[in-house]
Short mmCIF file of C-alpha atoms in Angstrom, two decimals:
data_model
loop_
_atom_site.label_atom_id
_atom_site.label_comp_id
_atom_site.label_asym_id
_atom_site.label_seq_id
_atom_site.Cartn_x
_atom_site.Cartn_y
_atom_site.Cartn_z
CA PHE A 14 20.00 45.97 -76.30
CA ARG A 15 19.81 47.39 -72.53
CA ASP A 16 23.53 48.51 -71.98
CA GLU A 17 24.53 52.02 -73.55
CA TRP A 18 27.96 50.92 -74.35
CA SER A 19 26.82 48.87 -77.10
CA ARG A 20 24.54 51.15 -79.11
CA LYS A 21 27.19 53.51 -79.51
CA LYS A 22 28.76 53.33 -83.27
CA TRP A 23 32.06 52.38 -82.83
CA PRO A 24 31.43 48.46 -80.63
CA SER A 25 28.93 47.67 -83.62
CA ILE A 26 31.91 48.61 -86.34
CA LEU A 27 34.16 46.57 -84.40
CA ALA A 28 31.77 44.06 -83.77
CA ARG A 29 30.97 44.00 -87.58
CA ILE A 30 34.92 43.77 -87.66
CA GLY A 31 35.26 40.72 -85.52
CA ILE A 32 32.84 38.81 -87.12
CA LEU A 33 34.16 39.27 -90.81
CA SER A 34 37.88 38.63 -89.63
CA GLY A 35 36.46 35.07 -87.86
CA PHE A 36 34.63 34.07 -91.23
CA ALA A 37 38.02 35.15 -92.91
CA GLY A 38 39.85 33.13 -90.81
CA LEU A 39 37.96 29.99 -91.02
CA VAL A 40 37.94 30.03 -94.98
CA LEU A 41 42.24 30.35 -94.59
CA SER A 42 42.20 27.46 -92.66
CA GLY A 43 42.42 25.14 -95.44
CA SER A 44 40.16 23.14 -92.85
CA ARG A 45 37.40 21.26 -95.22
CA SER A 46 35.34 20.27 -92.47
CA VAL A 47 35.44 23.74 -91.25
CA TRP A 48 34.34 24.94 -94.73
CA LEU A 49 31.66 22.45 -94.59
CA ALA A 50 30.41 24.37 -91.08
CA LEU A 51 30.56 27.41 -92.43
CA PRO A 52 26.74 27.24 -94.69
CA VAL A 53 25.26 25.13 -91.92
CA ILE A 54 26.08 27.95 -89.16
CA ALA A 55 24.73 30.35 -92.08
CA LEU A 56 21.39 28.52 -92.38
CA VAL A 57 21.22 28.62 -88.58
CA TYR A 58 21.66 32.66 -88.60
CA ILE A 59 19.19 32.34 -91.14
CA ALA A 60 16.22 30.29 -89.59
CA SER A 61 16.85 32.38 -86.66
CA ARG A 62 15.93 35.35 -88.29
CA THR A 63 13.02 34.29 -90.07
CA GLU A 64 10.12 35.31 -87.17
CA LYS A 65 11.83 38.92 -88.52
CA LEU A 66 12.12 38.71 -91.78
CA ARG A 67 9.59 38.36 -94.96
CA ILE A 68 9.79 35.17 -96.90
CA ARG A 69 10.81 37.57 -100.01
CA TYR A 70 13.56 38.72 -97.79
CA LEU A 71 15.09 34.99 -96.22
CA LEU A 72 14.46 33.28 -99.79
CA GLN A 73 17.25 36.35 -101.30
CA ALA A 74 19.34 35.59 -97.91
CA LEU A 75 19.47 32.06 -98.90
CA GLY A 76 20.37 33.21 -102.81
CA ILE A 77 23.20 35.44 -101.76
CA LEU A 78 24.31 32.73 -99.27
CA ALA A 79 24.35 30.41 -102.66
CA LEU A 80 26.30 32.56 -104.59
CA LEU A 81 28.80 33.26 -101.36
CA MET A 82 29.85 29.87 -101.22
CA VAL A 83 29.64 29.52 -105.15
CA ALA A 84 32.28 32.66 -105.39
CA LEU A 85 34.42 30.53 -102.38
CA TYR A 86 34.91 28.34 -103.97
CA GLN A 87 36.11 30.08 -107.43
CA LEU A 88 39.06 30.95 -104.90
CA PRO A 89 42.09 28.52 -106.54
CA PHE A 90 43.27 27.04 -102.45
CA VAL A 91 39.63 26.51 -101.53
CA LYS A 92 38.84 25.11 -105.24
CA HIS A 93 42.24 22.60 -105.10
CA ARG A 94 41.14 21.41 -102.06
CA TRP A 95 37.88 20.55 -103.15
CA VAL A 96 39.31 18.87 -105.96
CA GLU A 97 41.95 16.99 -104.19
CA ALA A 98 39.21 15.16 -102.23
CA ALA A 99 37.59 14.20 -105.19
CA ASN A 100 40.39 12.47 -106.77
CA GLU A 101 41.19 11.15 -103.39
CA LEU A 102 37.81 9.51 -103.00
CA ARG A 103 37.74 8.12 -106.14
CA ASP A 104 41.23 6.42 -105.72
CA TYR A 105 40.28 4.97 -102.39
CA THR A 106 37.09 3.28 -103.45
CA ALA A 107 39.32 1.98 -106.63
CA SER A 108 41.95 0.63 -103.83
CA GLU A 109 41.95 -3.34 -103.40
CA SER A 110 45.02 -3.34 -101.66
CA VAL A 111 45.20 -1.89 -97.51
CA ASP A 112 49.22 -0.82 -99.41
CA ASP A 113 47.32 1.35 -102.00
CA PRO A 114 49.32 5.17 -101.75
CA ALA A 115 45.40 5.81 -101.84
CA ARG A 116 44.94 4.64 -98.46
CA VAL A 117 47.19 6.92 -96.92
CA SER A 118 46.53 9.83 -98.27
CA SER A 119 44.93 12.72 -96.58
CA LEU A 120 40.79 11.38 -97.38
CA GLY A 121 42.29 7.61 -97.60
CA ALA A 122 44.17 7.61 -94.39
CA ARG A 123 41.38 8.85 -92.64
CA PHE A 124 38.52 6.01 -93.85
CA GLU A 125 41.27 4.05 -93.02
CA MET A 126 40.96 5.22 -89.20
CA TRP A 127 37.35 5.15 -89.42
CA ARG A 128 37.31 1.43 -90.43
CA ALA A 129 39.69 0.63 -87.78
CA ALA A 130 38.04 2.31 -84.77
CA LEU A 131 34.59 0.95 -86.16
CA GLN A 132 36.87 -2.36 -85.73
CA ILE A 133 37.66 -1.27 -81.88
CA ILE A 134 34.13 -0.05 -81.12
CA ALA A 135 33.25 -3.73 -82.58
CA ASP A 136 35.40 -5.50 -80.16
CA ASN A 137 34.65 -3.05 -77.37
CA PRO A 138 31.55 -1.80 -77.75
CA MET A 139 30.90 -1.02 -73.85
CA LEU A 140 33.95 -0.57 -72.15
CA GLY A 141 36.15 0.42 -75.19
CA VAL A 142 39.91 0.53 -74.92
CA GLY A 143 40.85 3.26 -72.76
CA PRO A 144 42.58 5.79 -73.95
CA GLY A 145 45.60 6.06 -75.19
CA GLY A 146 44.84 2.32 -76.32
CA TYR A 147 43.94 2.66 -79.95
CA GLN A 148 47.30 3.02 -81.82
CA THR A 149 47.89 -0.20 -79.18
CA THR A 150 44.82 -1.53 -80.71
CA VAL A 151 45.52 -0.43 -84.16
CA THR A 152 48.82 -2.36 -84.47
CA ALA A 153 47.72 -5.60 -83.32
CA TYR A 154 45.15 -5.39 -86.10
CA TYR A 155 47.92 -4.92 -88.14
CA HIS A 156 50.30 -7.92 -87.02
CA GLN A 157 47.05 -9.98 -87.82
CA GLY A 158 46.96 -8.99 -91.45
CA GLY A 159 44.59 -7.00 -93.22
CA TRP A 160 46.05 -3.25 -92.60
CA SER A 161 48.31 -0.91 -93.53
CA LEU A 162 51.89 0.03 -91.92
CA ASP A 163 50.53 3.61 -91.79
CA MET A 164 47.56 3.46 -89.30
CA THR A 165 49.77 2.50 -86.58
CA LYS A 166 51.65 5.60 -86.96
CA ARG A 167 47.73 7.12 -86.10
CA ASN A 168 46.68 7.66 -82.46
CA GLY A 169 43.61 8.50 -83.15
CA PRO A 170 40.91 7.72 -85.72
CA HIS A 171 39.84 11.93 -86.52
CA ASN A 172 36.45 11.75 -85.11
CA GLN A 173 35.19 12.87 -82.45
CA TYR A 174 32.74 10.83 -81.87
CA LEU A 175 34.06 7.54 -82.48
CA SER A 176 36.88 8.29 -80.58
CA ALA A 177 35.34 8.65 -77.87
CA TRP A 178 33.31 5.51 -78.23
CA ALA A 179 36.49 2.84 -79.32
CA SER A 180 38.09 4.62 -76.52
CA ARG A 181 35.83 5.16 -73.71
CA GLY A 182 33.20 3.17 -74.23
CA ILE A 183 29.60 3.75 -74.44
CA ALA A 184 29.41 6.26 -71.63
CA GLY A 185 31.96 7.98 -73.18
CA LEU A 186 29.75 8.95 -76.95
CA VAL A 187 26.91 9.56 -74.64
CA THR A 188 29.09 12.09 -72.54
CA THR A 189 30.88 13.60 -74.99
CA VAL A 190 27.15 14.30 -77.25
CA LEU A 191 26.18 15.69 -73.69
CA ILE A 192 28.92 17.66 -73.50
CA MET A 193 27.65 19.71 -76.88
CA ALA A 194 23.80 18.56 -76.78
CA ALA A 195 23.15 19.58 -73.87
CA PRO A 196 24.10 23.70 -73.65
CA TRP A 197 23.32 23.17 -77.79
CA PHE A 198 19.53 23.44 -76.06
CA TYR A 199 20.17 24.85 -72.89
CA CYS A 200 20.60 27.88 -75.40
CA LEU A 201 17.97 26.81 -77.54
CA SER A 202 15.59 27.35 -75.34
CA ILE A 203 16.76 30.71 -74.35
CA ARG A 204 16.70 31.58 -77.60
CA ARG A 205 13.50 31.15 -77.81
CA ASN A 206 11.57 32.63 -74.51
CA SER A 207 13.69 35.45 -73.67
CA GLU A 208 11.42 38.31 -74.38
CA PHE A 209 15.11 40.63 -74.61
CA GLU A 210 17.48 40.91 -78.19
CA ASP A 211 21.02 41.23 -76.21
CA ILE A 212 20.08 37.62 -74.52
CA ARG A 213 18.71 35.79 -77.36
CA GLN A 214 21.85 36.96 -79.45
CA LEU A 215 24.96 35.24 -77.14
CA ALA A 216 22.28 31.97 -77.44
CA LEU A 217 22.52 32.08 -80.67
CA ALA A 218 26.24 32.90 -81.17
CA CYS A 219 26.87 30.50 -78.44
CA MET A 220 24.93 27.68 -80.54
CA MET A 221 27.03 28.43 -83.43
CA PHE A 222 29.73 28.07 -81.30
CA ILE A 223 29.12 24.66 -80.80
CA MET A 224 28.00 23.73 -84.07
CA ILE A 225 31.37 24.88 -85.44
CA PHE A 226 33.06 22.04 -83.10
CA ALA A 227 30.35 19.50 -83.30
CA ILE A 228 30.70 19.19 -86.94
CA THR A 229 34.16 19.76 -87.58
CA GLY A 230 34.53 16.61 -84.71
CA LEU A 231 32.92 14.76 -87.76
CA SER A 232 36.48 14.11 -89.06
CA ASP A 233 38.50 15.66 -86.60
CA ASP A 234 38.78 14.86 -82.43
CA SER A 235 39.35 18.33 -81.39
CA LEU A 236 38.36 17.42 -77.58
CA ASP A 237 40.89 15.18 -77.37
CA LYS A 238 43.01 17.73 -77.83
CA LYS A 239 44.38 20.33 -74.71
CA PRO A 240 44.41 23.14 -76.71
CA LEU A 241 40.98 23.03 -78.53
CA ILE A 242 39.67 21.18 -75.33
CA VAL A 243 40.93 24.97 -73.29
CA LEU A 244 39.10 26.69 -75.88
CA TYR A 245 35.55 25.09 -76.22
CA PHE A 246 35.05 25.29 -72.41
CA THR A 247 36.24 28.90 -72.17
CA THR A 248 34.21 30.33 -74.58
CA LEU A 249 31.45 27.78 -73.32
CA ALA A 250 31.75 29.33 -69.56
CA LEU A 251 31.69 33.02 -70.89
CA LEU A 252 28.87 32.42 -73.39
CA LEU A 253 26.85 30.73 -70.69
CA GLY A 254 28.15 33.49 -68.15
CA GLN A 255 27.16 36.01 -70.18
CA ILE A 256 23.54 34.58 -70.66
CA ARG A 257 23.39 33.95 -66.75
CA HIS A 258 24.36 37.56 -65.88
CA ARG A 259 22.49 39.31 -68.23
CA SER A 260 19.01 37.06 -67.20
CA ARG A 261 19.12 38.48 -64.11
CA TYR A 262 18.25 42.00 -65.21
#
């Protein structure tokens, strides 16, 4: 790093404490989609170090990651959530009636919401049904039969990409993807081409941050929630601003 402050002992210690605290917060969140994102983020970080690591150390890092995932699975609340998910998936695939309780479990309800979103997309592929139109449309589907009453209480499909397409059509889906893909590939370019380690590290941090939203978006419509929209764009602006600022010196 090029600034004196970053080379000092305490800033380095505080940075490591922050990373560990963030990791602990993600684990304790209880969100399975976040847990799925963690090994992907870790693999991206390891891949970013391959140019500096020998094959032996790279394999060791992958082994440590695998052991860490196994250790985390042994935590009672983590194991309970995954066993619960497996049971809900089994019950959902075995269910035959839309009124089966398996259709309103945590996982089963998501599958039903995704099914409803896919039906909306099939009926309105180009323009969608407009913001806020998901619940109204699903209610209409319910009255036609083939859907559970629980679906009429849901205001979104709990999938960022399906939500964007169902509500705003093709343009909404493309915009949602670009909101994450454009800065990610920009940071990837910076990561590959910058000669300064601090800028490369900032670019990597930005890529990992975007990936968390991209992966959790598979089971949640995060960017439809105002607090998370503010968090995403504020953090993105700060990271990209730092990259731009440091690139001038």
